[in-house]
Structure formats: C-alpha cells, structure tokens
C-alpha cells in the first residue's frame, strides 16, 4: 500500500517525520586593541575587529506523498550556504595639551572597512529512493544552481582639531577624505570639511555681574557649517554588467545592466545656528535654531531611450534644499 493522505494540502505526519530540515550557523566576533602613549601628550590607538558569519541549510522532502489522483509527488532536495565577513581596522593618533585657560586636542585617523559575501545554492528533484540514492548526484533533474560573490571597501582619513578657551569659546575643525569601491576609479574619493563654533555666554564675567544665574543657569550660542557624503548605491552599480545566456545551443554573454563610471558621492552642505538655554537650575531646557541643508548629486534612476537597449541608468541627477526653524522645550517636573 501507500502512505495515507487526506488531501493534496495535508501531509501525513509520518511523511513529515521522514523529511529532512537541517540548518546550522556560526557567528564569530573578535577584536583587539593596542594603545601607546608617548611624549606625555600623544596617544596612538589601533583597533581591529572581525565579524564572521557562516550558515548552511539542507532540506529534503521525500516522495511518500500521493495526491488525490494517486500521482506520486517528486522528492526535492535544496541546499544553501551563505558566508560573510567584515573586517574593520582603525588607527588614531591623538594629541592633547592644556596650558592655563587653553585646551587643545588634535587627531589623525586612518580607517579601513572591507566586506565580503559568498553564496552557494543547489536544488534538485526526483530521486531513485528516499534513503540511500538521494544525493544531488542521484537526482534526475537539477532545478536550480547559483553561486555569487560580492565585496566592497571603504577607506577614510580624518583630521580634527578642537580648541577650548576657558570653557567660553569653543571651536572644532574637521577634514575627512573617504574612498569607496562603490564608485568608479576616477570618482571614488570625496572631500568633506566642516567646522563648528560655540560661545558659552554664562561663563562670561559680564553675565555673572548681572546676577541672574538663579534664573538663567546656562546660555550658549553655536554655529556649524559642513559637508557630508553618502554612498547611496549598491555594489558594482557603476559598472556595466553582463550575464550568461544560451544562444544556438552555445554559451553566450548578454548585457544585464548599464553602468555609469562617472557616479560620484552624494553631497550635503548644512548650516546650523542655535541658541541653547537652561533656566532655574536646569529644570527647564530649551533651544531655538535655524538650519539650511542643500543636497547635490543625489543618485536616482535616469530614463534612457529605448534605442539604447536599456530602460534606465543610475546617475547623479537631483538636488534638494531644506531650511527651517527648530524649537525644543524640556521640563523636569520633579527634581530632588
């Protein structure tokens, strides 16, 4: 006889028991850090981190299933194995110096990040039996096969100087240079400078002479202006890609995506002016400010003439401007 089945949507529990559904995974996160202090004011730090993930899934549905028409279902076997790792290496040289009312710090940072992903997949159906001859090499039909690999790298160099005079006047200057493999070789690098200024008014002598510190406990004016970048696209999107196809029973190559080697970083320039206030021993905190943000070279899909054999291409083709006022108000209702 055969395994009883009620209908084509209900599987006999014994059939389910004979199926295989196996999966395993391993994740490893490791890090190491090194610090070296020299000449009293210098500190060198090096950090390395690795995140590794590897998993495997194997499923086998046996052939003990019969539909309502008495037709034997074909056994299926599926196997998949994704593997990925991320490596990050940061190196920073820090200088700090305090002399009287002057407090200065400067840093240089070099950073590297690399990501890799590898994937294998196989699928087959119809085997001679369910117990012994049920490996992929025994299958009558291979229904799927896939192998893929992709990687990306990001390199960054950052220089920063911070200055503080008597906790009254604050200044920060930053210059960073980033390179991403997501862009073509001629436009991989971007420069992103920024600076910020601050004035803590409540630390001024003239403010203390007003004798209103029991009402206004903190008052600070700040201004910042800078440029940031975004790599808002997928890996290899800048390249013209090809795929495989069968033509006249021979292996052939067909275009699968139109690349754009001129793709470059999205850039956003932002200006921010604000006044921060705190009242009655910081029970009430408030800030009011104005900001303006202009984004250029935004990455979107650009329509192409059909005569090119492609419908679209990724390009830097948009810009936006945002500006407005911000206001915040926080209360400590109960504070003791």
Short mmCIF file of C-alpha atoms in Angstrom, two decimals:
data_model
loop_
_atom_site.label_atom_id
_atom_site.label_comp_id
_atom_site.label_asym_id
_atom_site.label_seq_id
_atom_site.Cartn_x
_atom_site.Cartn_y
_atom_site.Cartn_z
CA UNK A 1 0.00 0.00 0.00
CA UNK A 2 0.96 3.66 0.33
CA UNK A 3 1.06 6.35 2.97
CA UNK A 4 -2.46 7.65 3.54
CA UNK A 5 -3.12 11.26 2.64
CA UNK A 6 -6.36 13.08 3.27
CA UNK A 7 -5.97 15.67 0.51
CA UNK A 8 -3.35 17.49 -1.52
CA UNK A 9 -2.93 20.15 1.18
CA UNK A 10 -2.45 17.81 4.17
CA UNK A 11 0.74 15.86 4.69
CA UNK A 12 0.80 12.63 6.69
CA UNK A 13 2.80 13.10 9.95
CA UNK A 14 4.94 10.06 9.09
CA UNK A 15 5.88 11.69 5.78
CA UNK A 16 6.85 14.86 7.63
CA UNK A 17 8.95 12.82 10.04
CA UNK A 18 10.90 11.28 7.16
CA UNK A 19 11.71 14.68 5.68
CA UNK A 20 14.95 16.45 6.48
CA UNK A 21 15.20 20.06 7.56
CA UNK A 22 18.71 20.75 8.82
CA UNK A 23 20.34 24.10 9.42
CA UNK A 24 23.37 25.28 11.31
CA UNK A 25 25.09 28.61 11.76
CA UNK A 26 28.17 30.04 13.36
CA UNK A 27 28.98 33.64 14.20
CA UNK A 28 32.34 34.88 15.40
CA UNK A 29 33.04 38.41 16.61
CA UNK A 30 36.62 39.19 17.60
CA UNK A 31 38.51 42.36 18.37
CA UNK A 32 41.91 43.54 19.52
CA UNK A 33 43.08 46.97 20.67
CA UNK A 34 46.52 48.47 21.17
CA UNK A 35 47.40 51.76 22.88
CA UNK A 36 50.74 53.51 23.16
CA UNK A 37 51.30 56.78 24.99
CA UNK A 38 54.46 58.77 24.38
CA UNK A 39 55.90 62.26 24.95
CA UNK A 40 53.20 62.86 27.60
CA UNK A 41 50.77 64.47 25.16
CA UNK A 42 50.48 61.83 22.41
CA UNK A 43 48.39 58.68 22.33
CA UNK A 44 48.33 56.16 19.48
CA UNK A 45 45.43 53.69 19.29
CA UNK A 46 44.97 50.82 16.87
CA UNK A 47 41.79 48.73 16.81
CA UNK A 48 40.94 45.72 14.66
CA UNK A 49 37.58 43.94 14.54
CA UNK A 50 36.33 40.95 12.58
CA UNK A 51 32.74 39.72 12.26
CA UNK A 52 32.34 36.35 10.58
CA UNK A 53 29.08 34.52 9.77
CA UNK A 54 28.68 31.12 8.13
CA UNK A 55 25.44 29.14 7.84
CA UNK A 56 24.15 26.10 5.99
CA UNK A 57 20.64 24.81 5.25
CA UNK A 58 19.63 21.42 3.82
CA UNK A 59 16.03 20.40 3.13
CA UNK A 60 14.77 17.12 1.71
CA UNK A 61 11.10 16.36 1.05
CA UNK A 62 10.64 12.66 0.37
CA UNK A 63 8.45 11.02 -2.24
CA UNK A 64 5.98 9.24 0.08
CA UNK A 65 3.30 11.75 -0.77
CA UNK A 66 0.43 10.97 -3.13
CA UNK A 67 -2.12 13.48 -4.30
CA UNK A 68 -5.85 12.80 -4.70
CA UNK A 69 -5.30 11.49 -8.21
CA UNK A 70 -2.90 8.85 -6.98
CA UNK A 71 0.10 10.55 -8.57
CA UNK A 72 3.36 10.24 -6.67
CA UNK A 73 4.96 13.58 -5.81
CA UNK A 74 8.59 14.06 -6.75
CA UNK A 75 11.13 14.27 -3.94
CA UNK A 76 13.00 17.59 -3.73
CA UNK A 77 16.38 18.49 -2.23
CA UNK A 78 17.60 22.04 -1.53
CA UNK A 79 20.92 23.22 -0.12
CA UNK A 80 22.19 26.72 0.56
CA UNK A 81 25.32 28.15 2.18
CA UNK A 82 25.86 31.90 2.68
CA UNK A 83 29.11 33.13 4.19
CA UNK A 84 30.17 36.70 5.03
CA UNK A 85 32.85 38.56 6.92
CA UNK A 86 33.52 42.19 7.81
CA UNK A 87 36.96 43.49 8.74
CA UNK A 88 37.49 46.93 10.30
CA UNK A 89 40.85 48.50 11.17
CA UNK A 90 41.08 51.94 12.80
CA UNK A 91 44.28 53.82 13.68
CA UNK A 92 44.21 57.13 15.55
CA UNK A 93 46.97 59.47 16.69
CA UNK A 94 45.71 61.87 19.37
CA UNK A 95 47.41 64.97 20.76
CA UNK A 96 46.07 66.79 23.84
CA UNK A 97 47.51 69.81 25.59
CA UNK A 98 46.20 72.05 28.34
CA UNK A 99 48.05 75.22 29.27
CA UNK A 100 46.32 77.68 31.53
CA UNK A 101 42.97 78.57 30.01
CA UNK A 102 43.87 76.96 26.68
CA UNK A 103 42.74 73.41 25.99
CA UNK A 104 43.55 71.94 22.58
CA UNK A 105 43.26 68.46 21.08
CA UNK A 106 44.07 67.21 17.60
CA UNK A 107 43.67 63.79 16.00
CA UNK A 108 44.52 61.97 12.79
CA UNK A 109 42.57 58.82 11.91
CA UNK A 110 43.00 56.24 9.17
CA UNK A 111 40.24 53.67 8.84
CA UNK A 112 39.63 50.67 6.60
CA UNK A 113 36.48 48.57 6.26
CA UNK A 114 36.10 45.57 3.96
CA UNK A 115 33.03 43.38 3.49
CA UNK A 116 32.82 40.08 1.59
CA UNK A 117 29.86 37.82 0.85
CA UNK A 118 29.83 34.37 -0.76
CA UNK A 119 26.76 32.26 -1.52
CA UNK A 120 26.19 28.77 -2.94
CA UNK A 121 22.84 27.14 -3.74
CA UNK A 122 21.65 23.89 -5.35
CA UNK A 123 18.21 22.38 -5.88
CA UNK A 124 17.12 19.07 -7.46
CA UNK A 125 14.10 16.77 -7.72
CA UNK A 126 13.16 13.17 -8.48
CA UNK A 127 15.42 10.55 -6.86
CA UNK A 128 15.58 6.72 -7.18
CA UNK A 129 14.78 6.25 -3.49
CA UNK A 130 14.48 8.30 -0.31
CA UNK A 131 17.03 6.55 1.91
CA UNK A 132 20.28 5.96 0.01
CA UNK A 133 20.25 7.31 -3.55
CA UNK A 134 19.04 10.78 -2.64
CA UNK A 135 22.14 12.95 -3.07
CA UNK A 136 22.37 15.68 -5.69
CA UNK A 137 24.37 13.42 -7.98
CA UNK A 138 21.48 10.92 -7.98
CA UNK A 139 18.80 13.43 -8.98
CA UNK A 140 17.07 13.15 -12.33
CA UNK A 141 16.62 16.90 -12.70
CA UNK A 142 18.64 19.82 -11.34
CA UNK A 143 16.11 22.61 -10.77
CA UNK A 144 18.41 25.35 -9.52
CA UNK A 145 22.03 26.32 -9.11
CA UNK A 146 23.53 29.59 -8.00
CA UNK A 147 26.89 31.00 -6.94
CA UNK A 148 27.53 34.65 -6.14
CA UNK A 149 30.27 36.78 -4.63
CA UNK A 150 30.48 40.47 -3.87
CA UNK A 151 32.80 42.70 -1.89
CA UNK A 152 33.18 46.37 -1.02
CA UNK A 153 35.80 48.50 0.67
CA UNK A 154 35.66 51.89 2.39
CA UNK A 155 38.79 53.87 3.25
CA UNK A 156 38.69 57.02 5.39
CA UNK A 157 41.22 59.59 6.56
CA UNK A 158 40.07 62.11 9.15
CA UNK A 159 41.81 65.11 10.68
CA UNK A 160 40.24 67.04 13.56
CA UNK A 161 41.28 69.98 15.76
CA UNK A 162 39.31 71.09 18.84
CA UNK A 163 40.04 74.25 20.82
CA UNK A 164 38.53 75.39 24.11
CA UNK A 165 39.42 78.66 25.80
CA UNK A 166 38.37 78.98 29.44
CA UNK A 167 35.18 76.97 28.73
CA UNK A 168 33.86 80.07 26.96
CA UNK A 169 34.95 79.87 23.35
CA UNK A 170 34.80 76.54 21.52
CA UNK A 171 35.93 75.65 18.01
CA UNK A 172 36.12 72.40 16.05
CA UNK A 173 37.56 71.91 12.57
CA UNK A 174 37.30 68.59 10.72
CA UNK A 175 38.51 67.45 7.33
CA UNK A 176 37.79 63.95 6.12
CA UNK A 177 38.56 62.11 2.89
CA UNK A 178 36.60 58.97 2.03
CA UNK A 179 37.10 56.48 -0.76
CA UNK A 180 34.50 53.86 -1.67
CA UNK A 181 34.71 50.96 -4.11
CA UNK A 182 31.05 51.58 -4.97
CA UNK A 183 32.17 54.36 -7.33
CA UNK A 184 34.32 54.32 -10.47
CA UNK A 185 38.07 54.70 -10.16
CA UNK A 186 38.00 58.35 -11.29
CA UNK A 187 35.39 59.47 -8.73
CA UNK A 188 35.97 57.18 -5.78
CA UNK A 189 37.25 59.83 -3.37
CA UNK A 190 35.35 62.66 -1.72
CA UNK A 191 36.44 65.56 0.50
CA UNK A 192 34.17 66.61 3.37
CA UNK A 193 35.22 69.60 5.52
CA UNK A 194 33.26 71.03 8.44
CA UNK A 195 33.66 73.40 11.38
CA UNK A 196 31.71 74.39 14.45
CA UNK A 197 31.90 77.40 16.81
CA UNK A 198 30.44 77.80 20.28
CA UNK A 199 30.17 80.59 22.83
CA UNK A 200 29.13 79.78 26.41
CA UNK A 201 27.72 83.11 27.49
CA UNK A 202 27.01 82.07 31.08
CA UNK A 203 30.77 81.67 31.70
CA UNK A 204 31.46 85.31 30.82
CA UNK A 205 32.20 87.70 33.65
CA UNK A 206 29.72 90.29 32.41
CA UNK A 207 26.95 87.67 32.63
CA UNK A 208 27.88 86.81 36.20
CA UNK A 209 27.78 90.51 37.05
CA UNK A 210 24.12 90.57 36.04
CA UNK A 211 23.41 88.22 38.98
CA UNK A 212 20.69 86.25 37.18
CA UNK A 213 22.29 82.82 37.42
CA UNK A 214 19.48 81.61 39.68
CA UNK A 215 17.12 82.22 36.74
CA UNK A 216 19.29 81.58 33.66
CA UNK A 217 21.63 78.70 34.55
CA UNK A 218 23.05 78.10 31.06
CA UNK A 219 23.22 80.08 27.84
CA UNK A 220 25.20 79.04 24.76
CA UNK A 221 25.33 80.17 21.14
CA UNK A 222 26.55 77.73 18.48
CA UNK A 223 27.14 77.82 14.75
CA UNK A 224 28.20 75.00 12.44
CA UNK A 225 28.76 74.55 8.73
CA UNK A 226 29.96 71.49 6.87
CA UNK A 227 29.69 68.99 4.09
CA UNK A 228 28.87 65.28 4.38
CA UNK A 229 28.78 62.48 1.83
CA UNK A 230 26.65 59.43 1.12
CA UNK A 231 27.31 56.32 -0.99
CA UNK A 232 23.65 55.68 -1.74
CA UNK A 233 24.01 52.86 -4.27
CA UNK A 234 24.67 49.13 -4.48
CA UNK A 235 27.94 47.32 -5.02
CA UNK A 236 29.18 47.33 -8.66
CA UNK A 237 26.33 49.62 -9.74
CA UNK A 238 28.81 51.90 -11.51
CA UNK A 239 29.91 49.03 -13.78
CA UNK A 240 28.25 47.77 -16.95
CA UNK A 241 27.34 44.20 -16.06
CA UNK A 242 26.83 41.13 -18.23
CA UNK A 243 25.12 37.81 -17.71
CA UNK A 244 25.08 34.40 -19.35
CA UNK A 245 22.54 33.05 -21.80
CA UNK A 246 22.08 30.19 -24.22
CA UNK A 247 22.16 31.05 -27.92
CA UNK A 248 22.01 28.38 -30.65
CA UNK A 249 22.90 25.76 -28.02
CA UNK A 250 26.10 27.64 -27.19
CA UNK A 251 27.07 29.67 -24.15
CA UNK A 252 26.65 33.38 -24.76
CA UNK A 253 27.01 36.71 -22.98
CA UNK A 254 24.28 39.34 -22.73
CA UNK A 255 24.34 42.83 -21.14
CA UNK A 256 22.38 42.87 -17.86
CA UNK A 257 22.86 46.43 -16.63
CA UNK A 258 24.19 49.73 -17.92
CA UNK A 259 26.92 51.19 -15.71
CA UNK A 260 27.95 54.78 -15.12
CA UNK A 261 31.67 55.26 -14.27
CA UNK A 262 31.01 58.96 -13.55
CA UNK A 263 28.88 58.19 -10.48
CA UNK A 264 30.14 60.20 -7.51
CA UNK A 265 29.36 60.86 -3.85
CA UNK A 266 26.09 62.46 -2.88
CA UNK A 267 26.96 65.69 -1.06
CA UNK A 268 25.02 67.61 1.55
CA UNK A 269 26.06 71.07 2.80
CA UNK A 270 24.39 72.08 6.05
CA UNK A 271 24.43 75.27 8.12
CA UNK A 272 23.04 75.40 11.64
CA UNK A 273 22.65 78.33 14.06
CA UNK A 274 21.16 77.81 17.50
CA UNK A 275 20.81 79.24 20.99
CA UNK A 276 20.70 76.79 23.92
CA UNK A 277 19.11 77.92 27.20
CA UNK A 278 18.54 76.42 30.64
CA UNK A 279 16.52 78.03 33.44
CA UNK A 280 16.10 77.57 37.19
CA UNK A 281 18.94 75.14 37.86
CA UNK A 282 18.34 73.40 34.51
CA UNK A 283 14.77 72.44 35.35
CA UNK A 284 13.71 73.93 32.03
CA UNK A 285 15.87 73.38 28.94
CA UNK A 286 15.19 74.97 25.60
CA UNK A 287 16.82 75.62 22.26
CA UNK A 288 15.87 77.62 19.21
CA UNK A 289 17.69 77.48 15.90
CA UNK A 290 17.71 77.85 12.15
CA UNK A 291 19.08 75.31 9.67
CA UNK A 292 19.61 75.07 5.94
CA UNK A 293 20.60 71.92 4.08
CA UNK A 294 21.37 71.65 0.39
CA UNK A 295 21.95 68.23 -1.16
CA UNK A 296 23.62 67.86 -4.56
CA UNK A 297 24.43 64.95 -6.87
CA UNK A 298 21.60 62.82 -5.48
CA UNK A 299 21.60 59.35 -7.05
CA UNK A 300 18.45 58.34 -8.91
CA UNK A 301 17.41 56.18 -11.83
CA UNK A 302 17.58 58.12 -15.10
CA UNK A 303 15.39 57.07 -18.02
CA UNK A 304 17.19 56.03 -21.18
CA UNK A 305 15.99 55.98 -24.82
CA UNK A 306 14.75 52.52 -25.79
CA UNK A 307 17.19 52.52 -28.71
CA UNK A 308 19.98 52.00 -26.15
CA UNK A 309 18.51 48.57 -25.24
CA UNK A 310 18.25 49.73 -21.62
CA UNK A 311 15.34 51.40 -19.87
CA UNK A 312 17.31 53.27 -17.21
CA UNK A 313 20.74 54.11 -15.81
CA UNK A 314 21.86 55.19 -12.33
CA UNK A 315 23.14 58.78 -12.29
CA UNK A 316 23.76 61.84 -10.10
CA UNK A 317 20.82 63.88 -11.30
CA UNK A 318 18.97 65.64 -8.49
CA UNK A 319 19.36 68.27 -5.79
CA UNK A 320 17.17 69.40 -2.90
CA UNK A 321 17.16 72.30 -0.44
CA UNK A 322 15.64 72.18 3.03
CA UNK A 323 15.51 75.04 5.51
CA UNK A 324 13.53 75.94 8.57
CA UNK A 325 13.43 76.68 12.29
CA UNK A 326 13.74 74.25 15.18
CA UNK A 327 12.49 74.70 18.71
CA UNK A 328 12.63 72.39 21.71
CA UNK A 329 11.42 72.67 25.30
CA UNK A 330 12.07 70.13 28.09
CA UNK A 331 10.83 70.21 31.69
CA UNK A 332 11.95 68.41 34.82
CA UNK A 333 8.61 68.37 36.62
CA UNK A 334 10.02 66.57 39.66
CA UNK A 335 13.67 67.03 40.63
CA UNK A 336 15.00 66.29 44.09
#
